[in-house]
Tab-separated table of C-alpha atoms and ligand atoms in Angstrom:
chain	number	residue	atom	x	y	z
A	282	UNK	CA	156.685	125.763	160.872
A	283	UNK	CA	156.423	126.088	163.990
A	284	UNK	CA	153.464	128.028	165.141
A	285	UNK	CA	154.839	131.181	165.936
A	286	UNK	CA	152.761	132.460	168.875
A	287	UNK	CA	153.852	128.951	170.454
A	288	UNK	CA	150.363	128.092	171.391
A	289	UNK	CA	148.920	124.436	171.164
A	290	UNK	CA	146.799	123.176	168.638
A	291	UNK	CA	143.906	124.897	168.046
A	292	UNK	CA	140.783	122.432	169.289
A	293	UNK	CA	140.337	119.835	166.938
A	294	UNK	CA	137.480	116.661	166.231
A	295	UNK	CA	140.130	113.678	166.710
A	296	UNK	CA	139.564	111.382	163.635
A	297	UNK	CA	139.560	107.980	165.234
A	298	UNK	CA	141.779	106.253	161.585
A	299	UNK	CA	144.643	109.817	162.980
A	300	UNK	CA	148.094	107.698	163.407
A	301	UNK	CA	149.676	109.119	166.300
A	302	UNK	CA	152.246	111.909	165.771
A	303	UNK	CA	155.816	111.244	165.685
A	304	UNK	CA	157.150	114.930	167.520
A	305	UNK	CA	155.601	117.511	168.607
A	306	UNK	CA	156.028	119.230	165.291
A	307	UNK	CA	153.650	116.554	164.021
A	308	UNK	CA	151.514	116.741	166.316
A	309	UNK	CA	150.669	120.823	165.817
A	310	UNK	CA	151.081	120.023	161.983
A	311	UNK	CA	148.235	117.193	162.624
A	312	UNK	CA	145.826	119.465	165.170
A	313	UNK	CA	145.558	122.551	162.825
A	314	UNK	CA	145.305	119.878	159.570
A	315	UNK	CA	142.306	118.803	161.211
A	316	UNK	CA	141.434	122.546	162.360
A	317	UNK	CA	141.339	123.083	159.190
A	318	UNK	CA	139.367	119.818	157.867
A	319	UNK	CA	136.652	120.755	159.999
A	320	UNK	CA	136.759	124.658	159.293
A	321	UNK	CA	136.500	124.072	155.610
A	322	UNK	CA	133.772	121.643	155.740
A	323	UNK	CA	131.527	124.061	158.216
A	324	UNK	CA	131.583	126.758	155.490
A	325	UNK	CA	130.713	124.521	152.909
A	326	UNK	CA	127.982	123.389	154.698
A	327	UNK	CA	126.950	126.617	155.597
A	328	UNK	CA	127.483	128.259	151.901
A	329	UNK	CA	124.608	124.883	150.934
A	330	UNK	CA	122.380	126.356	153.557
A	331	UNK	CA	122.469	129.993	153.951
A	332	UNK	CA	122.078	132.122	151.325
A	333	UNK	CA	123.368	136.613	151.248
A	334	UNK	CA	127.056	135.347	153.659
A	335	UNK	CA	129.754	136.060	151.314
A	336	UNK	CA	131.373	138.767	152.477
A	337	UNK	CA	131.312	137.141	155.892
A	338	UNK	CA	132.439	133.407	153.935
A	339	UNK	CA	134.754	135.469	152.431
A	340	UNK	CA	136.653	137.183	155.549
A	341	UNK	CA	135.978	134.187	157.286
A	342	UNK	CA	137.801	131.943	154.996
A	343	UNK	CA	140.917	133.749	153.820
A	344	UNK	CA	140.778	135.893	157.279
A	345	UNK	CA	140.005	133.512	160.017
A	346	UNK	CA	141.682	130.042	158.764
A	347	UNK	CA	144.674	132.313	158.142
A	348	UNK	CA	144.877	134.572	162.107
A	349	UNK	CA	144.416	130.459	163.166
A	350	UNK	CA	146.570	128.878	162.135
A	351	UNK	CA	148.985	131.182	161.161
A	352	UNK	CA	148.436	134.444	162.394
A	353	UNK	CA	152.256	135.850	161.922
A	354	UNK	CA	151.274	135.993	158.046
A	355	UNK	CA	147.749	137.521	159.159
A	356	UNK	CA	149.740	140.247	160.403
A	357	UNK	CA	151.623	140.506	157.632
A	358	UNK	CA	148.642	141.268	155.636
A	359	UNK	CA	148.121	143.848	157.210
A	360	UNK	CA	150.804	145.862	155.833
A	361	UNK	CA	151.422	148.627	153.540
A	362	UNK	CA	152.368	147.559	149.934
A	363	UNK	CA	154.914	148.028	147.479
A	364	UNK	CA	153.603	149.316	144.013
A	365	UNK	CA	150.291	148.086	144.988
A	366	UNK	CA	151.173	144.673	146.441
A	367	UNK	CA	150.961	143.791	148.917
A	368	UNK	CA	152.242	139.917	151.055
A	369	UNK	CA	149.464	138.441	152.722
A	370	UNK	CA	151.931	135.083	153.902
A	371	UNK	CA	154.126	133.401	153.162
A	372	UNK	CA	154.100	130.399	150.794
A	373	UNK	CA	154.014	127.657	153.152
A	374	UNK	CA	158.129	125.457	153.294
A	375	UNK	CA	157.515	122.470	151.706
A	376	UNK	CA	155.551	119.973	153.787
A	377	UNK	CA	155.263	123.142	155.665
A	378	UNK	CA	151.438	123.187	158.029
A	379	UNK	CA	149.083	124.673	156.411
A	380	UNK	CA	148.900	128.237	156.584
A	381	UNK	CA	144.876	128.534	155.813
A	382	UNK	CA	142.042	128.079	153.487
A	383	UNK	CA	142.328	131.238	150.284
A	384	UNK	CA	139.688	132.623	148.119
A	385	UNK	CA	141.786	134.778	145.672
A	386	UNK	CA	140.436	138.461	146.291
A	387	UNK	CA	138.800	140.330	148.823
A	388	UNK	CA	137.368	144.146	149.092
A	389	UNK	CA	139.343	146.288	151.800
A	390	UNK	CA	139.116	149.975	151.918
A	391	UNK	CA	137.939	150.485	147.831
A	392	UNK	CA	140.321	147.792	146.816
A	393	UNK	CA	139.866	144.621	145.353
A	394	UNK	CA	143.222	142.794	146.026
A	395	UNK	CA	143.050	139.757	144.652
A	396	UNK	CA	145.941	136.909	144.963
A	397	UNK	CA	148.192	136.952	142.154
A	398	UNK	CA	148.343	133.703	140.816
A	399	UNK	CA	150.946	133.320	138.662
A	400	UNK	CA	153.679	133.525	141.924
A	401	UNK	CA	151.854	130.742	143.292
A	402	UNK	CA	153.578	128.318	144.549
A	403	UNK	CA	156.863	130.557	145.504
A	404	UNK	CA	154.804	134.180	146.671
A	405	UNK	CA	151.860	134.930	148.145
A	406	UNK	CA	151.417	138.332	146.880
A	407	UNK	CA	147.851	140.040	146.078
A	408	UNK	CA	147.680	142.952	143.321
A	409	UNK	CA	145.129	146.234	143.797
A	410	UNK	CA	142.004	146.397	141.084
A	411	UNK	CA	140.575	149.600	141.157
A	412	UNK	CA	137.863	148.914	138.339
A	413	UNK	CA	136.845	147.110	135.269
A	414	UNK	CA	139.266	147.726	133.165
A	415	UNK	CA	142.239	147.200	135.620
A	416	UNK	CA	139.832	143.844	136.482
A	417	UNK	CA	140.033	142.974	132.713
A	418	UNK	CA	143.525	143.479	132.913
A	419	UNK	CA	144.212	141.200	135.740
A	420	UNK	CA	142.258	138.760	133.974
A	421	UNK	CA	143.582	138.488	131.329
A	422	UNK	CA	147.085	137.945	132.196
A	423	UNK	CA	146.082	135.465	134.791
A	424	UNK	CA	146.341	137.348	137.289
A	425	UNK	CA	142.934	135.444	138.194
A	426	UNK	CA	141.818	132.405	136.282
A	427	UNK	CA	139.026	130.178	136.546
A	428	UNK	CA	136.137	130.599	134.705
A	429	UNK	CA	133.692	130.943	138.359
A	430	UNK	CA	136.257	133.648	139.570
A	431	UNK	CA	136.577	135.304	136.665
A	432	UNK	CA	132.633	136.177	136.155
A	433	UNK	CA	133.578	137.148	140.071
A	434	UNK	CA	136.151	139.455	139.894
A	435	UNK	CA	134.370	140.953	136.293
A	436	UNK	CA	131.219	141.953	138.370
A	437	UNK	CA	133.500	143.596	140.918
A	438	UNK	CA	134.417	145.814	139.003
A	439	UNK	CA	132.528	146.566	137.396
A	440	UNK	CA	130.770	147.380	140.612
A	441	UNK	CA	134.011	149.274	141.218
A	442	UNK	CA	134.028	152.025	137.961
A	443	UNK	CA	130.087	152.511	138.758
A	444	UNK	CA	131.019	153.686	142.413
A	445	UNK	CA	134.114	156.013	141.094
A	446	UNK	CA	131.587	157.576	138.604
A	447	UNK	CA	129.183	158.983	140.543
A	448	UNK	CA	129.455	162.370	139.377
A	449	UNK	CA	130.476	161.632	135.893
A	450	UNK	CA	127.616	162.674	133.642
A	451	UNK	CA	125.488	159.919	132.652
A	452	UNK	CA	126.631	159.598	128.761
A	453	UNK	CA	130.249	159.760	130.026
A	454	UNK	CA	129.511	156.965	132.895
A	455	UNK	CA	127.751	154.663	130.424
A	456	UNK	CA	130.427	154.599	127.677
A	457	UNK	CA	133.381	154.164	130.642
A	458	UNK	CA	130.943	150.651	131.745
A	459	UNK	CA	130.475	149.553	127.676
A	460	UNK	CA	133.874	149.689	127.292
A	461	UNK	CA	135.504	148.495	130.350
A	462	UNK	CA	131.602	145.394	129.859
A	463	UNK	CA	133.637	144.310	126.310
A	464	UNK	CA	137.299	144.795	126.987
A	465	UNK	CA	136.265	141.754	130.046
A	466	UNK	CA	133.934	139.777	127.281
A	467	UNK	CA	136.891	139.867	125.226
A	468	UNK	CA	139.982	138.512	127.949
A	469	UNK	CA	139.107	134.924	128.216
A	470	UNK	CA	136.854	133.606	125.785
A	471	UNK	CA	136.037	130.246	126.851
A	472	UNK	CA	134.991	130.645	130.487
A	473	UNK	CA	131.193	131.168	130.215
A	474	UNK	CA	130.627	132.998	133.419
A	475	UNK	CA	133.127	135.856	132.364
A	476	UNK	CA	130.703	136.833	129.473
A	477	UNK	CA	127.031	135.366	131.555
A	478	UNK	CA	128.697	137.974	134.695
A	479	UNK	CA	128.669	140.229	132.738
A	480	UNK	CA	125.750	140.486	131.118
A	481	UNK	CA	123.800	140.712	134.262
A	482	UNK	CA	126.196	143.401	135.048
A	483	UNK	CA	125.164	145.619	132.041
A	484	UNK	CA	121.585	144.012	131.978
A	485	UNK	CA	121.267	145.710	135.504
A	486	UNK	CA	122.305	148.883	134.302
A	487	UNK	CA	120.343	149.220	131.369
A	488	UNK	CA	117.692	148.314	133.585
A	489	UNK	CA	118.466	151.815	136.000
A	490	UNK	CA	117.381	154.090	132.871
A	491	UNK	CA	118.584	153.755	129.108
A	492	UNK	CA	121.122	157.151	130.594
A	493	UNK	CA	120.747	157.219	134.393
A	494	UNK	CA	121.006	160.483	135.929
A	495	UNK	CA	121.916	159.545	139.925
A	496	UNK	CA	125.413	157.607	139.708
A	497	UNK	CA	124.834	156.787	143.051
A	498	UNK	CA	121.596	154.755	142.081
A	499	UNK	CA	123.515	153.399	139.699
A	500	UNK	CA	126.659	152.798	141.980
A	501	UNK	CA	124.073	151.216	144.280
A	502	UNK	CA	122.588	148.927	141.563
A	503	UNK	CA	125.568	147.681	139.865
A	504	UNK	CA	127.134	146.671	144.238
A	505	UNK	CA	123.544	144.756	144.748
A	506	UNK	CA	124.016	142.873	141.542
A	507	UNK	CA	127.941	142.000	141.372
A	508	UNK	CA	126.809	141.561	145.988
A	509	UNK	CA	124.363	138.450	143.921
A	510	UNK	CA	126.591	136.841	141.774
A	511	UNK	CA	129.365	136.564	144.598
A	512	UNK	CA	126.585	135.074	146.797
A	513	UNK	CA	125.399	132.990	144.739
A	514	UNK	CA	128.452	131.690	143.779
A	515	UNK	CA	129.054	130.756	147.403
A	516	UNK	CA	125.922	129.030	148.073
A	517	UNK	CA	125.969	127.301	144.767
A	518	UNK	CA	129.621	125.689	145.351
A	519	UNK	CA	128.485	124.848	148.470
A	520	UNK	CA	125.452	123.013	147.517
A	521	UNK	CA	127.463	120.985	144.370
A	522	UNK	CA	130.375	119.337	147.188
A	523	UNK	CA	127.187	118.593	148.765
A	524	UNK	CA	125.791	116.521	145.871
A	525	UNK	CA	128.779	115.811	144.794
A	526	UNK	CA	130.121	113.679	147.755
A	527	UNK	CA	127.096	111.682	148.227
A	528	UNK	CA	127.809	110.650	143.978
A	529	UNK	CA	131.418	109.828	144.561
A	530	UNK	CA	131.999	105.805	144.079
A	531	UNK	CA	132.397	103.910	147.303
A	532	UNK	CA	135.878	101.580	147.258
A	533	UNK	CA	135.555	99.287	150.395
A	534	UNK	CA	139.194	99.397	151.929
A	535	UNK	CA	141.848	102.148	151.153
A	536	UNK	CA	141.795	105.776	150.394
A	537	UNK	CA	139.027	106.762	147.037
A	538	UNK	CA	141.809	107.496	144.011
A	539	UNK	CA	140.286	110.660	142.857
A	540	UNK	CA	142.078	111.730	139.912
A	541	UNK	CA	141.694	115.541	138.835
A	542	UNK	CA	143.285	118.020	135.944
A	543	UNK	CA	144.194	121.962	135.969
A	544	UNK	CA	142.847	123.868	139.256
A	545	UNK	CA	139.669	123.625	140.816
A	546	UNK	CA	140.034	124.943	143.838
A	547	UNK	CA	138.617	127.946	146.418
A	548	UNK	CA	141.520	129.505	143.945
A	549	UNK	CA	139.409	128.980	140.667
A	550	UNK	CA	136.139	129.553	142.064
A	551	UNK	CA	136.325	132.247	144.882
A	552	UNK	CA	134.892	130.218	147.067
A	553	UNK	CA	134.925	126.824	147.811
A	554	UNK	CA	135.901	124.838	144.842
A	555	UNK	CA	134.147	122.705	141.951
A	556	UNK	CA	135.355	119.503	141.225
A	557	UNK	CA	138.187	120.192	144.698
A	558	UNK	CA	135.204	120.694	146.713
A	559	UNK	CA	133.338	117.435	146.602
A	560	UNK	CA	137.211	116.508	147.670
A	561	UNK	CA	137.679	118.947	150.596
A	562	UNK	CA	134.068	118.050	151.181
A	563	UNK	CA	135.221	114.161	151.493
A	564	UNK	CA	138.539	115.256	153.457
A	565	UNK	CA	135.964	117.017	156.076
A	566	UNK	CA	133.909	113.889	156.434
A	567	UNK	CA	136.321	111.719	156.226
A	568	UNK	CA	135.962	109.523	153.428
A	569	UNK	CA	139.361	108.382	152.980
A	570	UNK	CA	140.747	109.628	149.642
A	571	UNK	CA	143.844	110.497	147.969
A	572	UNK	CA	144.210	112.521	144.704
A	573	UNK	CA	146.333	111.939	141.764
A	574	UNK	CA	146.973	115.846	141.163
A	575	UNK	CA	147.993	115.597	136.456
A	576	UNK	CA	150.653	118.783	136.310
A	577	UNK	CA	148.211	120.583	133.344
A	578	UNK	CA	151.162	121.126	130.791
A	579	UNK	CA	151.616	124.155	129.303
A	580	UNK	CA	150.713	126.201	132.332
A	581	UNK	CA	151.250	124.293	135.063
A	582	UNK	CA	148.149	125.274	136.987
A	583	UNK	CA	148.151	121.432	139.073
A	584	UNK	CA	151.162	121.201	139.660
A	585	UNK	CA	150.999	125.087	141.167
A	586	UNK	CA	148.201	125.304	142.340
A	587	UNK	CA	145.681	122.224	143.393
A	588	UNK	CA	149.269	120.796	144.621
A	589	UNK	CA	148.817	123.723	146.715
A	590	UNK	CA	145.837	124.134	147.541
A	591	UNK	CA	145.381	120.528	148.967
A	592	UNK	CA	148.364	121.129	151.061
A	593	UNK	CA	147.494	123.689	151.995
A	594	UNK	CA	143.980	121.455	153.656
A	595	UNK	CA	145.914	118.323	154.211
A	596	UNK	CA	144.560	116.542	151.348
A	597	UNK	CA	146.673	113.483	151.261
A	598	UNK	CA	147.767	113.767	147.372
A	599	UNK	CA	150.094	113.068	144.478
A	600	UNK	CA	151.495	115.007	141.161
A	601	UNK	CA	152.085	112.975	138.393
A	602	UNK	CA	152.538	114.260	134.803
A	603	UNK	CA	149.803	114.506	132.839
A	604	UNK	CA	150.967	111.845	130.556
A	605	UNK	CA	150.790	109.347	133.628
A	606	UNK	CA	147.108	109.234	133.885
A	607	UNK	CA	147.100	106.639	131.215
A	608	UNK	CA	149.501	103.608	133.098
A	609	UNK	CA	147.501	104.879	136.567
A	610	UNK	CA	143.972	103.944	134.920
A	611	UNK	CA	145.383	100.697	133.770
A	612	UNK	CA	146.701	99.353	136.667
A	613	UNK	CA	143.432	100.057	138.004
A	614	UNK	CA	144.862	102.940	140.119
A	615	UNK	CA	142.187	105.336	139.675
A	616	UNK	CA	138.734	104.841	141.228
A	617	UNK	CA	137.040	108.548	139.226
A	618	UNK	CA	137.802	111.606	137.950
A	619	UNK	CA	136.823	114.809	138.853
A	620	UNK	CA	136.887	117.222	136.523
A	621	UNK	CA	135.660	121.207	136.452
A	622	UNK	CA	134.264	122.990	133.318
A	623	UNK	CA	134.765	126.209	131.610
A	624	UNK	CA	131.378	126.383	129.175
A	625	UNK	CA	129.005	123.032	129.363
A	626	UNK	CA	126.817	123.376	126.272
A	627	UNK	CA	123.155	122.621	126.305
A	628	UNK	CA	124.232	119.133	124.670
A	629	UNK	CA	126.600	118.371	127.893
A	630	UNK	CA	129.782	118.864	125.697
A	631	UNK	CA	132.165	120.585	127.928
A	632	UNK	CA	134.993	122.890	127.028
A	633	UNK	CA	137.334	122.214	129.766
A	634	UNK	CA	141.102	122.467	130.158
A	635	UNK	CA	143.040	121.506	127.578
A	636	UNK	CA	143.828	117.329	128.425
A	637	UNK	CA	140.267	116.935	129.652
A	638	UNK	CA	139.028	115.651	126.290
A	639	UNK	CA	142.309	112.421	126.266
A	640	UNK	CA	141.775	112.043	130.001
A	641	UNK	CA	137.808	111.596	129.423
A	642	UNK	CA	138.672	108.758	125.996
A	643	UNK	CA	141.457	107.340	128.769
A	644	UNK	CA	138.626	106.730	131.825
A	645	UNK	CA	135.776	106.142	128.727
A	646	UNK	CA	138.290	102.847	127.658
A	647	UNK	CA	139.289	101.633	131.263
A	648	UNK	CA	136.092	101.900	132.719
A	649	UNK	CA	136.718	104.950	134.760
A	650	UNK	CA	133.783	106.883	136.272
A	651	UNK	CA	134.220	110.296	135.004
A	652	UNK	CA	132.552	113.478	136.999
A	653	UNK	CA	132.730	116.991	135.215
A	654	UNK	CA	131.686	119.634	138.560
A	655	UNK	CA	129.691	122.491	137.289
A	656	UNK	CA	127.411	125.517	138.722
A	657	UNK	CA	124.757	126.329	136.506
A	658	UNK	CA	126.454	129.288	135.920
A	659	UNK	CA	128.948	127.448	133.321
A	660	UNK	CA	126.058	126.016	131.751
A	661	UNK	CA	125.066	127.646	128.333
A	662	UNK	CA	121.942	127.270	127.155
A	663	UNK	CA	122.977	129.284	124.142
A	664	UNK	CA	125.447	126.794	123.116
A	665	UNK	CA	123.757	124.200	121.071
A	666	UNK	CA	126.928	121.805	121.254
A	667	UNK	CA	130.979	121.786	121.954
A	668	UNK	CA	131.741	122.252	117.914
A	669	UNK	CA	130.183	125.905	118.750
A	670	UNK	CA	132.470	126.685	121.737
A	671	UNK	CA	135.145	129.456	121.000
A	672	UNK	CA	138.410	127.934	121.967
A	673	UNK	CA	140.849	130.260	123.789
A	674	UNK	CA	144.246	130.411	121.898
A	675	UNK	CA	147.627	131.514	123.769
A	676	UNK	CA	151.109	132.354	123.342
A	677	UNK	CA	153.754	130.498	121.870
A	678	UNK	CA	155.931	131.061	125.218
A	679	UNK	CA	153.675	128.543	127.534
A	680	UNK	CA	154.906	126.276	125.418
A	681	UNK	CA	158.284	127.187	124.825
A	682	UNK	CA	159.184	128.083	128.648
A	683	UNK	CA	158.508	127.125	131.431
A	684	UNK	CA	159.450	129.192	133.923
A	685	UNK	CA	161.589	131.607	132.451
A	686	UNK	CA	164.049	128.909	131.281
A	687	UNK	CA	162.857	128.075	127.259
A	688	UNK	CA	162.678	124.531	126.614
A	689	UNK	CA	162.720	123.848	122.578
A	690	UNK	CA	164.860	125.988	119.684
A	691	UNK	CA	163.885	129.743	119.750
A	692	UNK	CA	161.443	129.837	117.184
A	693	UNK	CA	159.483	126.896	117.182
A	694	UNK	CA	156.231	126.895	115.914
A	695	UNK	CA	154.141	125.997	118.196
A	696	UNK	CA	149.960	125.992	118.442
A	697	UNK	CA	148.658	126.675	122.083
A	698	UNK	CA	144.874	126.273	122.733
A	699	UNK	CA	143.778	126.695	126.136
A	700	UNK	CA	140.884	124.401	126.448
A	701	UNK	CA	139.516	121.324	124.543
A	702	UNK	CA	135.865	119.667	123.698
A	703	UNK	CA	134.726	116.441	126.423
A	704	UNK	CA	131.825	115.402	124.339
A	705	UNK	CA	129.058	114.306	126.446
A	706	UNK	CA	129.398	110.419	125.228
A	707	UNK	CA	132.477	110.765	127.614
A	708	UNK	CA	130.684	112.023	130.640
A	709	UNK	CA	129.895	109.606	133.520
A	710	UNK	CA	127.748	112.614	135.110
A	711	UNK	CA	127.471	115.891	135.711
A	712	UNK	CA	127.957	117.279	139.260
A	713	UNK	CA	125.353	121.086	139.812
A	714	UNK	CA	124.295	122.491	142.246
A	715	UNK	CA	121.067	121.310	142.061
A	716	UNK	CA	122.377	117.890	141.707
A	717	UNK	CA	123.453	115.162	139.374
A	718	UNK	CA	122.913	114.842	135.794
A	719	UNK	CA	122.845	111.816	133.981
A	720	UNK	CA	122.954	111.194	129.858
A	721	UNK	CA	121.005	112.323	127.711
A	722	UNK	CA	122.011	115.534	129.660
A	723	UNK	CA	119.842	118.340	127.607
A	724	UNK	CA	116.629	118.132	129.434
A	725	UNK	CA	118.154	117.883	133.076
A	726	UNK	CA	120.134	120.806	132.033
A	727	UNK	CA	118.014	123.376	130.616
A	728	UNK	CA	115.634	121.954	134.152
A	729	UNK	CA	118.403	122.751	136.778
A	730	UNK	CA	119.869	125.539	135.310
A	731	UNK	CA	116.184	127.006	135.629
A	732	UNK	CA	115.138	125.412	139.130
A	733	UNK	CA	118.590	127.514	140.306
A	734	UNK	CA	116.895	131.044	138.731
A	735	UNK	CA	113.863	130.132	140.905
A	736	UNK	CA	116.274	130.055	144.094
A	737	UNK	CA	118.583	132.663	143.682
A	738	UNK	CA	115.533	134.332	142.686
A	739	UNK	CA	113.951	133.569	145.735
A	740	UNK	CA	116.463	133.843	148.119
A	741	UNK	CA	117.189	137.881	146.958
A	742	UNK	CA	113.616	138.599	147.622
A	743	UNK	CA	113.998	140.153	151.325
A	744	UNK	CA	112.221	138.038	153.594
A	745	UNK	CA	113.599	135.367	151.851
A	746	UNK	CA	113.980	132.592	154.279
A	747	UNK	CA	117.084	129.656	154.428
A	748	UNK	CA	117.796	128.289	151.518
A	749	UNK	CA	117.163	124.429	151.692
A	750	UNK	CA	119.877	122.137	152.939
A	751	UNK	CA	120.808	119.171	149.980
A	752	UNK	CA	120.359	116.044	152.239
A	753	UNK	CA	124.272	114.518	152.555
A	754	UNK	CA	127.194	112.924	153.647
A	755	UNK	CA	128.413	116.240	155.297
A	756	UNK	CA	125.021	116.501	157.316
A	757	UNK	CA	125.506	112.936	159.109
A	758	UNK	CA	129.195	114.035	159.247
A	759	UNK	CA	129.517	117.588	160.217
B	198	MRU	O1	142.801	128.821	132.303
B	198	MRU	P1	142.675	129.281	133.922
B	198	MRU	O2	143.046	128.052	134.303
B	198	MRU	O3	141.429	129.925	134.183
B	198	MRU	O4	141.430	126.760	133.178
B	198	MRU	C1	140.815	127.079	134.106
B	198	MRU	C2	140.052	125.647	133.975
B	198	MRU	O5	140.188	124.619	133.170
B	198	MRU	C3	139.443	124.654	135.336
B	198	MRU	O6	139.356	123.691	134.934
B	198	MRU	C4	137.797	125.849	134.559
B	198	MRU	O7	137.698	127.289	134.959
B	198	MRU	C5	137.165	124.903	135.793
B	198	MRU	S1	137.183	126.439	137.370
B	198	MRU	C6	136.263	125.301	138.876
C-alpha cells in the first residue's frame, strides 16, 4: 500500500543490518517499520519509567502511530459510525505496511470504544461501550479478550456506570454497581485480572461510604481507581518487557527463535503486551528475532491476532499449526517459548490458553526454556495451586466450526476447555514487572506482589517522583 500522503518515509534510525530495499515501495515499508520499531520501543521505555501517563500513551500509541503511518486511516477513524460501530482503519492488505500500534480500547466523548477482536484480521472496527453491563457483554462475547485487557475494560465500564448514575438515588446506584460487578466477574472466570479489577473498583466504592448520597464523589472515586488500574498496567507491562528482554537467551548466530501461543500483545493487554511486549522490546533493541506463532485452535488468537500484530510491528514471524511445535523443537528450531498467563496460582502453577500445557511438556522434553510472562495482577495468591483454578468451558460451536464453516458432523459431542494449567515444575521462569523469578516460585511470587503494591501505592501519592526504571538492554539500545 502506498503512502496516501505522498510523503517520503518518516525519519528512520537505520539498522546497520537492514537489507537494501529493492523498490521505492519496499523502501517506504522498511522506513515505516523502522519508525514503528523506534516508536514502540520508546513507548515501552517510557512506560517502564513514568507512571500516570496511561491516557497519553494510549492516545499516542493508537492515534499517533496510525496517523503517521497511515494518515488516510487516521482520518477514517473520525467518521461517524453506523449502528454503534466505527471503522478505525482498513485491515492491512497481506504483505502491506504496518498501520500502527493498536491498543484495544480508547475513550472518547464519554464512551469506551473497543476494537472488535472477533472481526480481526479482516475488519478493524470499534464497538461502543457505554456502561458496565455493556462492558460485561463485550467481555463475554470476546469483543475484547486477554486477561489484562478485560480487567481494564471492566474497570472503565464501572467508572462509566457511576458517571451515568450521579443523579440516581444512593440505593439505586449501589444496586446498579453491584449487579454490574457480579455480571463482570462471571463473564470470564479463569482470568484473575477481571475479578481483581472488579474487586478493586467495588472496594473503592465501598470506601466512599455504605450508601453515598453524593453521586459525583462516587463517580470521581471510581474514575480515579479505573485510571490507576490502566496506568499501572501501562507502567507494569513496560517494566515487564524490559526485564523479559534481559532474560532472553542469546543465540550467537542467526535470529533468536521464539515460539508463542495465543495472543499476548497490546490487543490482549491494553498496552505493550506481556510475552509479545518482550518480543517488541527485543525487536526495538535490534536483537534479531523470529517468532513461531501457534495458530491457537480453536479460537485462532495466534493466527488472527498475533500474526496481525507482528505484521503491524514488522517483526519476522511464521504461523504454524499448533501440532507442529513438537517437531520444530525436536529439530532444534525453537530457542525459547514465551507465553502469557490468565492466572498464576500461589505455587506458580499457571492457567493459560489451552495448548500451553502440552507446549511446556514438549519444551521440557527438548530442553527448551519455557517462560511465563505475567504482570503481578495475574498472580492470585489466594489460589494455592492449579487444581483450584476454575477453567472456563466455551461453546461447542468454536470447535465444530471455523469462521462459520462446519468441519465436523452436525451434532458431534464437543468438549471445549478454553484454558489449561501448566504445573510450576515445567516453568523455567516467570517474568513479572518486578523481575524474573525461578523455581521454587511461592516465596518470590508473594514478594513480587508485595513489591508491586508498594510501588503502585507510592506512585499514587500526590508528590510521587517518577518510578525508577528497571535497568536493562533497552536503555542501552534506545
Ligand atoms: O481466551 P483469551 O483469548 O482471552 O485467552 C487469552 C490468553 O490465554 C492469554 O495468553 C492470556 O490472557 C494472557 S494475555 C497477556
